[in-house]
Amino acid sequence: MQLNPENDLAPMQYAQLLLAQGKFTESLQQVEKSRELNPLNYSVPTVVWIYQMQQRDDLALQELERINSAEPSGRDIHISAQRVYARLGRDEESLQHWLWLMRDSGYNETDIQTVQTEFANGGLLAVYHWLLARKDDADLGQYTPPLSWARYALAAGELEVALDYLEQASTARQSPLLWGNIDPAYDPVRMHPRFQAVMKQYQKPEF
């Protein structure tokens, strides 16, 4: 940032580092700096993500709606919307974004219809169980395996299964776990010794 003050990408990346440390206000300030350098960054849903990590779901929804009203919808918006609506209990709206991501990831219409049937019979919980049973490699906004499988298991209430996959994700050094200490997706196992051991590994410096 000091070497190239006009680089709008650097503050955005620094914002993610600050977010991993739970420094929400400082993270938002860096996003604002990035936007000042490049107005196109107003369409990037990083602020939605920060509010989600703070569990300020009302503000996350406001920011999501602002972007949607002004910018064409992209994959990152669908990922954010899928998460925001699920946390707000607006499951039908969350499902629509799941389906968009599935189509974008190459799922066929038979799979889409199966997911819609699963949802009709058991809501998003049934969809999470279906995704966990499938164990596909696709990134549907929950990252890639084994971390995605861990997140499906968490949402499905299969906590021991989730911990198994979280440990595998840690061994595989999946970088999204850097935000594990603040991501509410991990709240069901937050106090579990196995999860805390995983998080401790991510606090060790690299040389």
PDB file of C-alpha atoms in Angstrom:
ATOM      1  CA  MET A   1       0.000   0.000   0.000  1.00  0.00           C
ATOM      2  CA  GLN A   2       2.900   2.369   0.720  1.00  0.00           C
ATOM      3  CA  LEU A   3       4.732   1.442  -2.483  1.00  0.00           C
ATOM      4  CA  ASN A   4       1.661   1.928  -4.678  1.00  0.00           C
ATOM      5  CA  PRO A   5      -0.948   4.148  -2.959  1.00  0.00           C
ATOM      6  CA  GLU A   6      -3.183   4.133  -6.043  1.00  0.00           C
ATOM      7  CA  ASN A   7      -3.578   0.356  -6.064  1.00  0.00           C
ATOM      8  CA  ASP A   8      -7.217  -0.232  -5.104  1.00  0.00           C
ATOM      9  CA  LEU A   9      -6.736  -4.001  -4.696  1.00  0.00           C
ATOM     10  CA  ALA A  10      -4.323  -3.718  -1.765  1.00  0.00           C
ATOM     11  CA  PRO A  11      -6.783  -2.071   0.680  1.00  0.00           C
ATOM     12  CA  MET A  12      -9.427  -4.652  -0.261  1.00  0.00           C
ATOM     13  CA  GLN A  13      -7.003  -7.471   0.523  1.00  0.00           C
ATOM     14  CA  TYR A  14      -5.904  -5.766   3.733  1.00  0.00           C
ATOM     15  CA  ALA A  15      -9.573  -5.483   4.710  1.00  0.00           C
ATOM     16  CA  GLN A  16      -9.847  -9.261   4.524  1.00  0.00           C
ATOM     17  CA  LEU A  17      -6.800  -9.672   6.773  1.00  0.00           C
ATOM     18  CA  LEU A  18      -8.275  -7.253   9.315  1.00  0.00           C
ATOM     19  CA  LEU A  19     -11.581  -9.116   9.132  1.00  0.00           C
ATOM     20  CA  ALA A  20      -9.850 -12.401   9.970  1.00  0.00           C
ATOM     21  CA  GLN A  21      -8.594 -10.662  13.129  1.00  0.00           C
ATOM     22  CA  GLY A  22     -12.098  -9.503  14.043  1.00  0.00           C
ATOM     23  CA  LYS A  23     -11.239  -5.843  13.388  1.00  0.00           C
ATOM     24  CA  PHE A  24     -14.551  -4.976  11.748  1.00  0.00           C
ATOM     25  CA  THR A  25     -14.377  -1.170  11.836  1.00  0.00           C
ATOM     26  CA  GLU A  26     -10.851  -1.095  10.435  1.00  0.00           C
ATOM     27  CA  SER A  27     -11.849  -3.603   7.763  1.00  0.00           C
ATOM     28  CA  LEU A  28     -14.770  -1.420   6.634  1.00  0.00           C
ATOM     29  CA  GLN A  29     -12.443   1.592   6.507  1.00  0.00           C
ATOM     30  CA  GLN A  30     -10.099  -0.223   4.128  1.00  0.00           C
ATOM     31  CA  VAL A  31     -12.998  -1.210   1.871  1.00  0.00           C
ATOM     32  CA  GLU A  32     -14.063   2.439   1.765  1.00  0.00           C
ATOM     33  CA  LYS A  33     -10.510   3.433   0.807  1.00  0.00           C
ATOM     34  CA  SER A  34     -10.565   0.850  -1.989  1.00  0.00           C
ATOM     35  CA  ARG A  35     -13.865   2.229  -3.238  1.00  0.00           C
ATOM     36  CA  GLU A  36     -12.518   5.771  -3.257  1.00  0.00           C
ATOM     37  CA  LEU A  37      -9.630   4.611  -5.423  1.00  0.00           C
ATOM     38  CA  ASN A  38     -11.920   2.680  -7.764  1.00  0.00           C
ATOM     39  CA  PRO A  39     -15.704   3.312  -7.765  1.00  0.00           C
ATOM     40  CA  LEU A  40     -16.258  -0.056  -9.449  1.00  0.00           C
ATOM     41  CA  ASN A  41     -15.558  -1.599  -6.047  1.00  0.00           C
ATOM     42  CA  TYR A  42     -18.952  -0.337  -4.869  1.00  0.00           C
ATOM     43  CA  SER A  43     -20.395  -3.357  -6.684  1.00  0.00           C
ATOM     44  CA  VAL A  44     -18.156  -5.837  -4.819  1.00  0.00           C
ATOM     45  CA  PRO A  45     -20.075  -7.441  -1.908  1.00  0.00           C
ATOM     46  CA  THR A  46     -17.184  -7.308   0.559  1.00  0.00           C
ATOM     47  CA  VAL A  47     -19.178  -5.095   2.910  1.00  0.00           C
ATOM     48  CA  VAL A  48     -22.002  -7.650   2.856  1.00  0.00           C
ATOM     49  CA  TRP A  49     -19.465 -10.257   3.921  1.00  0.00           C
ATOM     50  CA  ILE A  50     -18.110  -8.077   6.752  1.00  0.00           C
ATOM     51  CA  TYR A  51     -21.607  -7.453   8.100  1.00  0.00           C
ATOM     52  CA  GLN A  52     -22.332 -11.182   7.862  1.00  0.00           C
ATOM     53  CA  MET A  53     -19.252 -11.954   9.916  1.00  0.00           C
ATOM     54  CA  GLN A  54     -20.478  -9.429  12.513  1.00  0.00           C
ATOM     55  CA  GLN A  55     -23.901 -11.102  12.448  1.00  0.00           C
ATOM     56  CA  ARG A  56     -25.419  -7.743  11.524  1.00  0.00           C
ATOM     57  CA  ASP A  57     -27.765  -9.405   9.083  1.00  0.00           C
ATOM     58  CA  ASP A  58     -30.041  -6.382   8.656  1.00  0.00           C
ATOM     59  CA  LEU A  59     -27.128  -4.262   7.440  1.00  0.00           C
ATOM     60  CA  ALA A  60     -25.871  -7.111   5.254  1.00  0.00           C
ATOM     61  CA  LEU A  61     -29.297  -7.241   3.597  1.00  0.00           C
ATOM     62  CA  GLN A  62     -29.360  -3.464   3.078  1.00  0.00           C
ATOM     63  CA  GLU A  63     -25.959  -3.550   1.383  1.00  0.00           C
ATOM     64  CA  LEU A  64     -26.999  -6.534  -0.730  1.00  0.00           C
ATOM     65  CA  GLU A  65     -30.143  -4.727  -1.873  1.00  0.00           C
ATOM     66  CA  ARG A  66     -28.123  -1.598  -2.669  1.00  0.00           C
ATOM     67  CA  ILE A  67     -25.800  -3.543  -4.950  1.00  0.00           C
ATOM     68  CA  ASN A  68     -28.656  -5.418  -6.595  1.00  0.00           C
ATOM     69  CA  SER A  69     -30.505  -2.181  -7.339  1.00  0.00           C
ATOM     70  CA  ALA A  70     -27.521  -0.615  -9.096  1.00  0.00           C
ATOM     71  CA  GLU A  71     -25.359  -3.365 -10.527  1.00  0.00           C
ATOM     72  CA  PRO A  72     -25.823  -6.482 -12.684  1.00  0.00           C
ATOM     73  CA  SER A  73     -25.950  -9.650 -10.638  1.00  0.00           C
ATOM     74  CA  GLY A  74     -22.794 -11.777 -10.529  1.00  0.00           C
ATOM     75  CA  ARG A  75     -21.698 -14.976  -8.839  1.00  0.00           C
ATOM     76  CA  ASP A  76     -20.424 -13.234  -5.703  1.00  0.00           C
ATOM     77  CA  ILE A  77     -23.799 -11.558  -5.235  1.00  0.00           C
ATOM     78  CA  HIS A  78     -25.578 -14.910  -5.426  1.00  0.00           C
ATOM     79  CA  ILE A  79     -23.174 -16.365  -2.856  1.00  0.00           C
ATOM     80  CA  SER A  80     -23.803 -13.472  -0.482  1.00  0.00           C
ATOM     81  CA  ALA A  81     -27.555 -13.541  -1.052  1.00  0.00           C
ATOM     82  CA  GLN A  82     -27.755 -17.286  -0.452  1.00  0.00           C
ATOM     83  CA  ARG A  83     -26.068 -16.822   2.938  1.00  0.00           C
ATOM     84  CA  VAL A  84     -27.893 -13.649   3.996  1.00  0.00           C
ATOM     85  CA  TYR A  85     -31.360 -14.991   3.225  1.00  0.00           C
ATOM     86  CA  ALA A  86     -30.627 -18.302   4.946  1.00  0.00           C
ATOM     87  CA  ARG A  87     -29.538 -16.508   8.130  1.00  0.00           C
ATOM     88  CA  LEU A  88     -32.670 -14.351   8.022  1.00  0.00           C
ATOM     89  CA  GLY A  89     -34.877 -17.425   7.698  1.00  0.00           C
ATOM     90  CA  ARG A  90     -35.989 -16.432   4.207  1.00  0.00           C
ATOM     91  CA  ASP A  91     -35.349 -19.930   2.951  1.00  0.00           C
ATOM     92  CA  GLU A  92     -37.259 -19.745  -0.336  1.00  0.00           C
ATOM     93  CA  GLU A  93     -35.183 -16.757  -1.431  1.00  0.00           C
ATOM     94  CA  SER A  94     -32.002 -18.474  -0.298  1.00  0.00           C
ATOM     95  CA  LEU A  95     -32.949 -21.528  -2.334  1.00  0.00           C
ATOM     96  CA  GLN A  96     -33.286 -19.486  -5.530  1.00  0.00           C
ATOM     97  CA  HIS A  97     -29.675 -18.397  -5.182  1.00  0.00           C
ATOM     98  CA  TRP A  98     -28.587 -21.977  -4.398  1.00  0.00           C
ATOM     99  CA  LEU A  99     -30.248 -23.037  -7.663  1.00  0.00           C
ATOM    100  CA  TRP A 100     -28.515 -20.270  -9.617  1.00  0.00           C
ATOM    101  CA  LEU A 101     -25.160 -21.370  -8.218  1.00  0.00           C
ATOM    102  CA  MET A 102     -25.902 -25.008  -9.003  1.00  0.00           C
ATOM    103  CA  ARG A 103     -26.728 -24.209 -12.620  1.00  0.00           C
ATOM    104  CA  ASP A 104     -23.632 -22.015 -12.858  1.00  0.00           C
ATOM    105  CA  SER A 105     -21.567 -24.934 -11.507  1.00  0.00           C
ATOM    106  CA  GLY A 106     -22.871 -27.391 -14.082  1.00  0.00           C
ATOM    107  CA  TYR A 107     -25.601 -29.287 -12.235  1.00  0.00           C
ATOM    108  CA  ASN A 108     -28.198 -30.708 -14.619  1.00  0.00           C
ATOM    109  CA  GLU A 109     -31.924 -30.063 -14.474  1.00  0.00           C
ATOM    110  CA  THR A 110     -32.585 -33.463 -12.912  1.00  0.00           C
ATOM    111  CA  ASP A 111     -30.421 -32.433  -9.961  1.00  0.00           C
ATOM    112  CA  ILE A 112     -32.149 -29.063  -9.814  1.00  0.00           C
ATOM    113  CA  GLN A 113     -35.559 -30.726  -9.685  1.00  0.00           C
ATOM    114  CA  THR A 114     -34.331 -33.117  -6.983  1.00  0.00           C
ATOM    115  CA  VAL A 115     -33.160 -30.201  -4.844  1.00  0.00           C
ATOM    116  CA  GLN A 116     -36.492 -28.454  -5.302  1.00  0.00           C
ATOM    117  CA  THR A 117     -38.276 -31.631  -4.183  1.00  0.00           C
ATOM    118  CA  GLU A 118     -35.952 -31.981  -1.181  1.00  0.00           C
ATOM    119  CA  PHE A 119     -36.685 -28.376  -0.245  1.00  0.00           C
ATOM    120  CA  ALA A 120     -40.430 -28.857  -0.608  1.00  0.00           C
ATOM    121  CA  ASN A 121     -40.280 -31.867   1.704  1.00  0.00           C
ATOM    122  CA  GLY A 122     -37.802 -30.649   4.316  1.00  0.00           C
ATOM    123  CA  GLY A 123     -36.660 -27.090   3.665  1.00  0.00           C
ATOM    124  CA  LEU A 124     -33.022 -26.022   3.487  1.00  0.00           C
ATOM    125  CA  LEU A 125     -32.132 -28.639   6.101  1.00  0.00           C
ATOM    126  CA  ALA A 126     -33.027 -31.345   3.595  1.00  0.00           C
ATOM    127  CA  VAL A 127     -30.980 -29.584   0.903  1.00  0.00           C
ATOM    128  CA  TYR A 128     -27.925 -29.552   3.171  1.00  0.00           C
ATOM    129  CA  HIS A 129     -28.368 -33.270   3.856  1.00  0.00           C
ATOM    130  CA  TRP A 130     -28.642 -33.925   0.108  1.00  0.00           C
ATOM    131  CA  LEU A 131     -25.493 -31.930  -0.642  1.00  0.00           C
ATOM    132  CA  LEU A 132     -23.605 -33.691   2.137  1.00  0.00           C
ATOM    133  CA  ALA A 133     -24.664 -37.100   0.837  1.00  0.00           C
ATOM    134  CA  ARG A 134     -23.630 -36.176  -2.711  1.00  0.00           C
ATOM    135  CA  LYS A 135     -20.171 -34.936  -1.718  1.00  0.00           C
ATOM    136  CA  ASP A 136     -19.678 -33.071  -4.973  1.00  0.00           C
ATOM    137  CA  ASP A 137     -16.576 -30.975  -5.644  1.00  0.00           C
ATOM    138  CA  ALA A 138     -18.467 -27.912  -6.870  1.00  0.00           C
ATOM    139  CA  ASP A 139     -18.074 -24.589  -5.080  1.00  0.00           C
ATOM    140  CA  LEU A 140     -21.621 -23.474  -4.322  1.00  0.00           C
ATOM    141  CA  GLY A 141     -20.593 -20.541  -2.205  1.00  0.00           C
ATOM    142  CA  GLN A 142     -19.421 -22.724   0.669  1.00  0.00           C
ATOM    143  CA  TYR A 143     -15.902 -23.190  -0.735  1.00  0.00           C
ATOM    144  CA  THR A 144     -14.522 -26.529  -1.929  1.00  0.00           C
ATOM    145  CA  PRO A 145     -14.184 -29.946  -0.228  1.00  0.00           C
ATOM    146  CA  PRO A 146     -13.505 -30.922   2.416  1.00  0.00           C
ATOM    147  CA  LEU A 147     -14.452 -27.511   3.849  1.00  0.00           C
ATOM    148  CA  SER A 148     -17.694 -27.326   1.872  1.00  0.00           C
ATOM    149  CA  TRP A 149     -18.705 -30.739   3.215  1.00  0.00           C
ATOM    150  CA  ALA A 150     -17.979 -29.521   6.743  1.00  0.00           C
ATOM    151  CA  ARG A 151     -20.229 -26.509   6.212  1.00  0.00           C
ATOM    152  CA  TYR A 152     -23.039 -28.649   4.800  1.00  0.00           C
ATOM    153  CA  ALA A 153     -22.720 -30.942   7.823  1.00  0.00           C
ATOM    154  CA  LEU A 154     -22.813 -27.981  10.208  1.00  0.00           C
ATOM    155  CA  ALA A 155     -25.957 -26.619   8.588  1.00  0.00           C
ATOM    156  CA  ALA A 156     -27.492 -30.112   8.652  1.00  0.00           C
ATOM    157  CA  GLY A 157     -26.724 -30.516  12.358  1.00  0.00           C
ATOM    158  CA  GLU A 158     -24.236 -33.371  11.874  1.00  0.00           C
ATOM    159  CA  LEU A 159     -21.584 -31.867  14.115  1.00  0.00           C
ATOM    160  CA  GLU A 160     -19.194 -34.800  14.502  1.00  0.00           C
ATOM    161  CA  VAL A 161     -19.139 -35.274  10.738  1.00  0.00           C
ATOM    162  CA  ALA A 162     -18.496 -31.551  10.376  1.00  0.00           C
ATOM    163  CA  LEU A 163     -15.559 -31.703  12.777  1.00  0.00           C
ATOM    164  CA  ASP A 164     -14.034 -34.585  10.818  1.00  0.00           C
ATOM    165  CA  TYR A 165     -14.139 -32.543   7.629  1.00  0.00           C
ATOM    166  CA  LEU A 166     -12.932 -29.382   9.374  1.00  0.00           C
ATOM    167  CA  GLU A 167      -9.845 -31.251  10.541  1.00  0.00           C
ATOM    168  CA  GLN A 168      -9.303 -32.484   6.987  1.00  0.00           C
ATOM    169  CA  ALA A 169      -9.706 -28.915   5.697  1.00  0.00           C
ATOM    170  CA  SER A 170      -7.103 -27.749   8.204  1.00  0.00           C
ATOM    171  CA  THR A 171      -4.686 -30.469   7.093  1.00  0.00           C
ATOM    172  CA  ALA A 172      -5.287 -29.382   3.495  1.00  0.00           C
ATOM    173  CA  ARG A 173      -4.585 -25.786   4.600  1.00  0.00           C
ATOM    174  CA  GLN A 174      -7.768 -24.383   3.094  1.00  0.00           C
ATOM    175  CA  SER A 175      -7.389 -20.637   3.441  1.00  0.00           C
ATOM    176  CA  PRO A 176     -11.066 -19.777   4.187  1.00  0.00           C
ATOM    177  CA  LEU A 177     -10.536 -21.256   7.640  1.00  0.00           C
ATOM    178  CA  LEU A 178      -8.544 -18.105   8.377  1.00  0.00           C
ATOM    179  CA  TRP A 179     -11.945 -16.504   9.043  1.00  0.00           C
ATOM    180  CA  GLY A 180     -13.113 -19.405  11.210  1.00  0.00           C
ATOM    181  CA  ASN A 181     -12.931 -17.452  14.470  1.00  0.00           C
ATOM    182  CA  ILE A 182     -15.483 -14.902  13.268  1.00  0.00           C
ATOM    183  CA  ASP A 183     -17.622 -16.813  10.755  1.00  0.00           C
ATOM    184  CA  PRO A 184     -21.024 -17.566  12.348  1.00  0.00           C
ATOM    185  CA  ALA A 185     -21.283 -20.721  10.209  1.00  0.00           C
ATOM    186  CA  TYR A 186     -19.024 -22.369  12.788  1.00  0.00           C
ATOM    187  CA  ASP A 187     -21.031 -21.314  15.836  1.00  0.00           C
ATOM    188  CA  PRO A 188     -22.473 -24.824  16.382  1.00  0.00           C
ATOM    189  CA  VAL A 189     -18.958 -26.137  17.129  1.00  0.00           C
ATOM    190  CA  ARG A 190     -17.321 -22.904  18.284  1.00  0.00           C
ATOM    191  CA  MET A 191     -16.629 -24.161  21.819  1.00  0.00           C
ATOM    192  CA  HIS A 192     -15.789 -27.745  20.863  1.00  0.00           C
ATOM    193  CA  PRO A 193     -12.168 -28.669  21.699  1.00  0.00           C
ATOM    194  CA  ARG A 194     -11.617 -30.143  18.237  1.00  0.00           C
ATOM    195  CA  PHE A 195     -12.656 -26.915  16.526  1.00  0.00           C
ATOM    196  CA  GLN A 196     -10.595 -24.822  18.913  1.00  0.00           C
ATOM    197  CA  ALA A 197      -7.591 -27.013  18.125  1.00  0.00           C
ATOM    198  CA  VAL A 198      -8.113 -26.348  14.414  1.00  0.00           C
ATOM    199  CA  MET A 199      -8.294 -22.596  15.019  1.00  0.00           C
ATOM    200  CA  LYS A 200      -5.169 -22.704  17.149  1.00  0.00           C
ATOM    201  CA  GLN A 201      -3.239 -24.111  14.193  1.00  0.00           C
ATOM    202  CA  TYR A 202      -4.181 -21.030  12.178  1.00  0.00           C
ATOM    203  CA  GLN A 203      -2.763 -18.700  14.809  1.00  0.00           C
ATOM    204  CA  LYS A 204       0.770 -20.035  14.425  1.00  0.00           C
ATOM    205  CA  PRO A 205       3.140 -17.834  12.402  1.00  0.00           C
ATOM    206  CA  GLU A 206       4.629 -19.061   9.154  1.00  0.00           C
ATOM    207  CA  PHE A 207       8.363 -18.769   8.479  1.00  0.00           C
TER     208      PHE A 207
END
